[in-house]
Structure formats: C-alpha cells, structure tokens
Amino acid sequence: MLVLLPPSEGKAASGRGAPLKPEALSLQGLADAREAVLTELVELCAGDEEKAREVLGLSEGLRGEVAKNVELRTAGARPAGEIYTGVLYDALDLASLDSAAKRRAARSLLVFSGLWGAVRVTDRIPSYRCSMGVKLPGLGALGAYWRTPMAAVLPEAAGDGLVLDLRSAAYAAAWKPKGEVAARTASVRVLHAPTRKVVSHFNKATKGRIVRSLLTTGSAPENPAELVVALRDLGYTVEEKARAGAAWTLDVLVEEVH
C-alpha cells in the first residue's frame, strides 16, 4: 500500500542535525527536478525579500520564512515525519506508533511537496516554505512543473498494490495515477454526515486517524474494494463510487466535528 499525503503549511524547526543530503533522499529519479527547485528557491529568497514574499504568498507576519529558505542547504535536517505538523500529522502522531507500525509508515507513506516533489517520512529534510501553488519565476507553476518527473517515478513507487490518495487538490495536480495504477487507487473525502460538506479541520484529522488505524492494525488492503471493507471494519461509515479502470472515490461520513 502506498499512501499519498499532503504536507503541512506550518513546519517544525529544522533543529541542529546534519544538513540536507540530497543524494540520500528517496525517489532519486526526482533528484534533478529537486535540485532545480531548490536552487531557484534559495536564489529567490537570497535576493529581493519583498519579491520572494510575494512569490511565496507570505504575509508580513511570515517574513521570517524567506530567510529560512535562504539557509536550506546548510540548515539542520530532520525526518520529514517530524518536520510536518498540523491537524493531519497531529492525528497521525507518528512518534507514538509502535516499532512495527513505524516500519509500515516508513514503507508506505509518501508526502508531496512543492520543493521536494515527494518524500518518505524517514527522509531527512530542513524546514522550508514553498507550497505546490507557488509559481517560481524561472520554473513556473510547481504543480505543472512536477508532473513530468512524477509521471516517470511514481508508478514504480506505487508497486502493484493499493494507492490511497489523501492529498488536497493542489498536490493531487502534481501526479494523477493513470492506467492500471488508477484502477487500484482510492481517493478519500471526509464529509460531515448531516450536511454532507467537507469541513477542513475534521477532514484532515479524520484522514490522519484513518492512516494511523491502518498502520497500527497492520491492515494491508490490496485494492479499493478491500480498503472499503477494512475501513468499515475499523468503524467508519463509507460510501464508495467505483468506476471500472479508474480511481475510486470513497466518502467517509463523520457525525461529529472534532
């Protein structure tokens, strides 16, 4: 099973570990694309601060994020699972998993990123600010930029099992499973059952809890149909929308907002 996650906008501090080693990151087929984004981002942020803030969509209160990006090559690096924070990652709570569940997380979780393309939670990266919605002056919109390298690398990473897609729309644009990979992909929406609307906070929290439950129970569905059964066994109310040869959409209905 491969689980596709969005990153978090806010991130933990880099800390004092050894700096980034690009050659040590997973998915080395993305190495050249990562280097191009990293180089332009560092140069942008080392130049005109106001232009960098505008390009990155940062408010006045987030001005310090520009300076942080300047130091990306020398700042301390930590496992991506420690760098990403926020509602989904709080609910997932990787640090509290037992050793077997942590091994499953290392194998199955892939976090999409405007800067790195995608990383595993064990990949050591510095804290950064660069969403998939950014349009860099030289490379253009990152969502479009990443499509070609992702299309070359992600099908192999997906293997021959289930692909559970929990990404937000901006990150989903960077890679859309096709062909036989699409047929074993399931994307999940979390809906407030009384209104059947997506509410951001509990959408993220529920997705984090779903992943945690799958990891802790050792559940390993091999296709969307088996995932539906697994989620129902875990107590979730699930409605599936299946299409032959295409990705499934699963609506998980939640009564309470928490």
Coordinates of C-alpha atoms in Angstrom, one line a residue:
M1 CA 0.0 0.0 0.0
L2 CA 1.2 3.5 -0.9
V3 CA -0.4 6.4 1.0
L4 CA -0.2 9.8 -0.6
L5 CA -0.3 12.7 1.9
P6 CA -0.2 16.5 1.6
P7 CA 2.4 18.4 3.6
S8 CA 1.6 21.0 6.2
E9 CA 2.0 24.7 5.6
G10 CA 3.5 25.2 9.0
K11 CA 6.5 23.1 9.9
A12 CA 8.6 22.3 12.9
A13 CA 12.0 24.0 13.2
S14 CA 14.9 22.3 11.5
G15 CA 16.9 21.7 14.6
R16 CA 20.6 21.2 14.8
G17 CA 21.1 17.9 12.9
A18 CA 23.3 17.4 9.9
P19 CA 22.3 19.4 6.8
L20 CA 20.4 18.1 3.9
K21 CA 22.0 15.3 1.8
P22 CA 20.0 15.4 -1.5
E23 CA 21.6 12.1 -2.6
A24 CA 20.1 10.4 0.5
L25 CA 16.5 11.2 -0.3
S26 CA 14.2 8.5 -1.5
L27 CA 12.9 8.6 -5.1
Q28 CA 16.2 9.6 -6.6
G29 CA 14.6 9.8 -10.0
L30 CA 13.3 13.2 -8.8
A31 CA 16.9 14.4 -7.9
D32 CA 17.4 16.7 -10.9
A33 CA 14.0 18.3 -10.5
R34 CA 14.5 18.8 -6.8
E35 CA 17.9 20.5 -7.4
A36 CA 16.3 22.9 -9.9
V37 CA 13.6 23.9 -7.5
L38 CA 16.0 24.2 -4.5
T39 CA 18.4 26.3 -6.5
E40 CA 15.8 28.8 -7.7
L41 CA 14.1 29.0 -4.3
V42 CA 17.3 29.7 -2.5
E43 CA 18.3 32.3 -5.1
L44 CA 14.9 34.0 -5.0
C45 CA 14.9 34.3 -1.2
A46 CA 18.5 35.5 -1.1
G47 CA 17.6 38.4 -3.4
D48 CA 14.7 40.8 -3.1
E49 CA 12.9 39.9 0.1
E50 CA 9.6 41.6 -1.0
K51 CA 9.6 39.8 -4.3
A52 CA 10.2 36.5 -2.6
R53 CA 7.4 37.1 -0.1
E54 CA 5.1 37.9 -3.0
V55 CA 6.0 34.8 -5.0
L56 CA 5.6 32.6 -2.0
G57 CA 2.3 34.2 -0.9
L58 CA 3.6 35.1 2.5
S59 CA 2.0 37.7 4.8
E60 CA 4.0 40.3 6.7
G61 CA 3.9 38.1 9.8
L62 CA 5.6 35.3 7.8
R63 CA 8.5 37.4 6.6
G64 CA 11.0 35.2 8.5
E65 CA 10.1 32.2 6.3
V66 CA 12.1 33.9 3.4
A67 CA 15.3 34.0 5.5
K68 CA 14.7 30.3 6.5
N69 CA 14.6 29.3 2.8
V70 CA 18.0 31.0 2.2
E71 CA 19.6 28.6 4.6
L72 CA 18.1 25.4 3.1
R73 CA 21.4 23.8 2.1
T74 CA 23.1 24.4 5.5
A75 CA 20.2 24.2 8.0
G76 CA 19.8 21.1 10.1
A77 CA 17.7 18.3 8.7
R78 CA 15.2 16.1 10.5
P79 CA 13.0 13.2 9.3
A80 CA 10.1 14.6 7.3
G81 CA 7.7 12.9 9.7
E82 CA 9.0 15.3 12.4
I83 CA 9.1 18.4 10.1
Y84 CA 5.4 18.2 9.0
T85 CA 3.0 19.3 11.7
G86 CA -0.7 20.4 11.8
V87 CA -4.0 18.7 12.1
L88 CA -3.5 15.6 10.0
Y89 CA 0.0 14.9 11.4
D90 CA -1.2 15.5 15.0
A91 CA -3.9 12.9 14.5
L92 CA -1.4 10.5 12.8
D93 CA 1.1 11.0 15.6
L94 CA 3.9 9.1 14.1
A95 CA 6.1 9.4 17.1
S96 CA 3.8 7.4 19.3
L97 CA 3.5 4.4 16.9
D98 CA 5.0 1.1 18.0
S99 CA 8.0 -0.1 16.1
A100 CA 6.1 -2.4 13.7
A101 CA 3.7 0.5 12.8
K102 CA 6.7 2.8 12.3
R103 CA 8.2 0.4 9.8
R104 CA 4.9 0.3 7.9
A105 CA 4.8 4.1 7.9
A106 CA 8.4 4.2 6.5
R107 CA 7.4 1.9 3.7
S108 CA 4.0 3.2 2.8
L109 CA 3.7 7.0 3.5
L110 CA 4.7 9.5 0.8
V111 CA 4.4 13.2 1.5
F112 CA 4.0 15.5 -1.5
S113 CA 5.9 18.8 -1.5
G114 CA 6.3 21.9 -3.7
L115 CA 10.1 21.8 -3.0
W116 CA 10.9 18.1 -2.9
G117 CA 8.2 16.6 -5.2
A118 CA 7.6 13.8 -2.7
V119 CA 9.5 12.4 0.2
R120 CA 9.1 9.5 2.6
V121 CA 8.6 10.3 6.3
T122 CA 12.1 9.0 7.1
D123 CA 13.8 11.3 4.6
R124 CA 15.8 14.0 6.4
I125 CA 14.9 17.5 5.2
P126 CA 15.2 21.0 6.6
S127 CA 12.2 23.1 7.5
Y128 CA 11.1 25.2 4.4
R129 CA 8.3 27.2 2.9
C130 CA 7.2 26.5 -0.6
S131 CA 3.7 25.2 -1.4
M132 CA 2.7 23.4 -4.6
G133 CA 0.7 26.5 -5.5
V134 CA 3.8 28.7 -5.9
K135 CA 4.8 29.9 -9.3
L136 CA 8.6 30.4 -9.5
P137 CA 9.8 33.0 -12.0
G138 CA 12.1 30.5 -13.8
L139 CA 10.3 27.2 -13.4
G140 CA 6.7 28.3 -13.5
A141 CA 3.8 26.8 -11.5
L142 CA 5.2 24.0 -9.4
G143 CA 2.0 21.8 -9.8
A144 CA 2.6 21.7 -13.5
Y145 CA 6.4 21.5 -13.2
W146 CA 6.4 18.3 -11.2
R147 CA 4.0 16.4 -13.5
T148 CA 6.7 15.1 -15.9
P149 CA 9.2 13.9 -13.3
M150 CA 6.4 12.5 -11.1
A151 CA 5.0 10.5 -14.0
A152 CA 8.3 8.9 -14.6
V153 CA 8.9 7.9 -10.9
L154 CA 5.7 7.4 -9.1
P155 CA 4.3 4.4 -11.0
E156 CA 7.3 2.3 -9.8
A157 CA 6.9 3.6 -6.3
A158 CA 3.2 2.6 -6.3
G159 CA 4.3 -1.0 -6.9
D160 CA 1.4 -3.4 -7.6
G161 CA -0.8 -2.6 -4.5
L162 CA -3.4 -0.1 -3.3
V163 CA -2.7 3.6 -3.7
L164 CA -4.6 5.5 -1.0
D165 CA -4.7 9.2 -2.1
L166 CA -5.3 11.6 0.7
R167 CA -3.8 14.7 -1.0
S168 CA -5.5 18.1 -1.3
A169 CA -6.3 19.3 -4.8
A170 CA -3.2 21.4 -5.2
Y171 CA -0.9 18.4 -4.5
A172 CA -3.1 15.9 -6.4
A173 CA -2.4 18.0 -9.6
A174 CA 1.3 17.1 -9.5
W175 CA 0.6 13.4 -10.2
K176 CA -2.6 11.7 -11.3
P177 CA -2.4 8.0 -11.4
K178 CA -3.2 6.5 -14.9
G179 CA -3.9 3.2 -16.4
E180 CA -3.7 0.2 -14.1
V181 CA -2.4 2.3 -11.3
A182 CA -5.5 4.4 -11.4
A183 CA -7.6 1.2 -11.2
R184 CA -6.2 0.4 -7.8
T185 CA -6.2 4.0 -6.5
A186 CA -8.8 5.3 -4.0
S187 CA -9.1 8.9 -3.1
V188 CA -10.9 9.8 0.2
R189 CA -13.2 12.6 1.1
V190 CA -14.3 13.1 4.7
L191 CA -17.8 14.6 4.9
H192 CA -19.8 15.9 7.8
A193 CA -22.7 13.5 7.6
P194 CA -25.6 15.9 8.5
T195 CA -24.6 18.4 5.9
R196 CA -22.5 16.3 3.5
K197 CA -19.9 19.0 3.3
V198 CA -16.2 18.9 3.7
V199 CA -15.0 20.8 6.8
S200 CA -11.3 21.4 6.7
H201 CA -10.3 20.6 10.3
F202 CA -12.1 17.3 10.8
N203 CA -11.3 16.3 7.1
K204 CA -7.6 16.5 8.0
A205 CA -8.0 15.0 11.4
T206 CA -10.1 12.1 10.2
K207 CA -7.6 11.3 7.4
G208 CA -4.8 11.3 10.0
R209 CA -6.8 8.9 12.2
I210 CA -7.5 6.6 9.2
V211 CA -3.9 6.3 8.3
R212 CA -2.9 5.7 12.0
S213 CA -5.6 3.0 12.3
L214 CA -4.4 1.2 9.1
L215 CA -0.8 1.3 10.4
T216 CA -1.5 0.2 13.9
T217 CA -3.7 -2.7 13.0
G218 CA -1.4 -3.9 10.2
S219 CA -4.3 -3.8 7.7
A220 CA -3.0 -4.2 4.2
P221 CA -5.8 -3.8 1.6
E222 CA -4.6 -4.5 -1.9
N223 CA -7.3 -2.7 -3.8
P224 CA -10.1 -0.1 -3.3
A225 CA -12.7 -2.8 -2.6
E226 CA -10.6 -4.3 0.2
L227 CA -10.0 -0.8 1.6
V228 CA -13.7 -0.2 1.9
V229 CA -14.1 -3.4 3.9
A230 CA -11.1 -2.5 6.1
L231 CA -12.4 1.0 6.9
R232 CA -15.9 -0.4 7.7
D233 CA -14.2 -3.0 10.0
L234 CA -12.5 -0.1 11.7
G235 CA -15.9 1.5 12.4
Y236 CA -16.0 4.1 9.6
T237 CA -19.1 4.8 7.5
V238 CA -18.0 4.6 3.9
E239 CA -19.8 5.2 0.6
E240 CA -17.9 4.1 -2.5
K241 CA -18.0 5.4 -6.0
A242 CA -16.4 2.8 -8.2
R243 CA -15.6 3.1 -11.9
A244 CA -14.1 0.3 -13.9
G245 CA -10.5 1.1 -14.8
A246 CA -10.5 4.4 -12.9
A247 CA -9.7 5.6 -9.4
W248 CA -12.4 5.0 -6.8
T249 CA -13.8 7.9 -4.7
L250 CA -14.6 7.0 -1.1
D251 CA -16.7 9.3 1.1
V252 CA -16.2 8.8 4.8
L253 CA -19.1 10.2 6.7
V254 CA -18.5 11.6 10.1
E255 CA -21.2 12.7 12.5
E256 CA -19.2 14.9 14.9
V257 CA -16.8 17.6 14.1
H258 CA -13.6 17.1 16.2

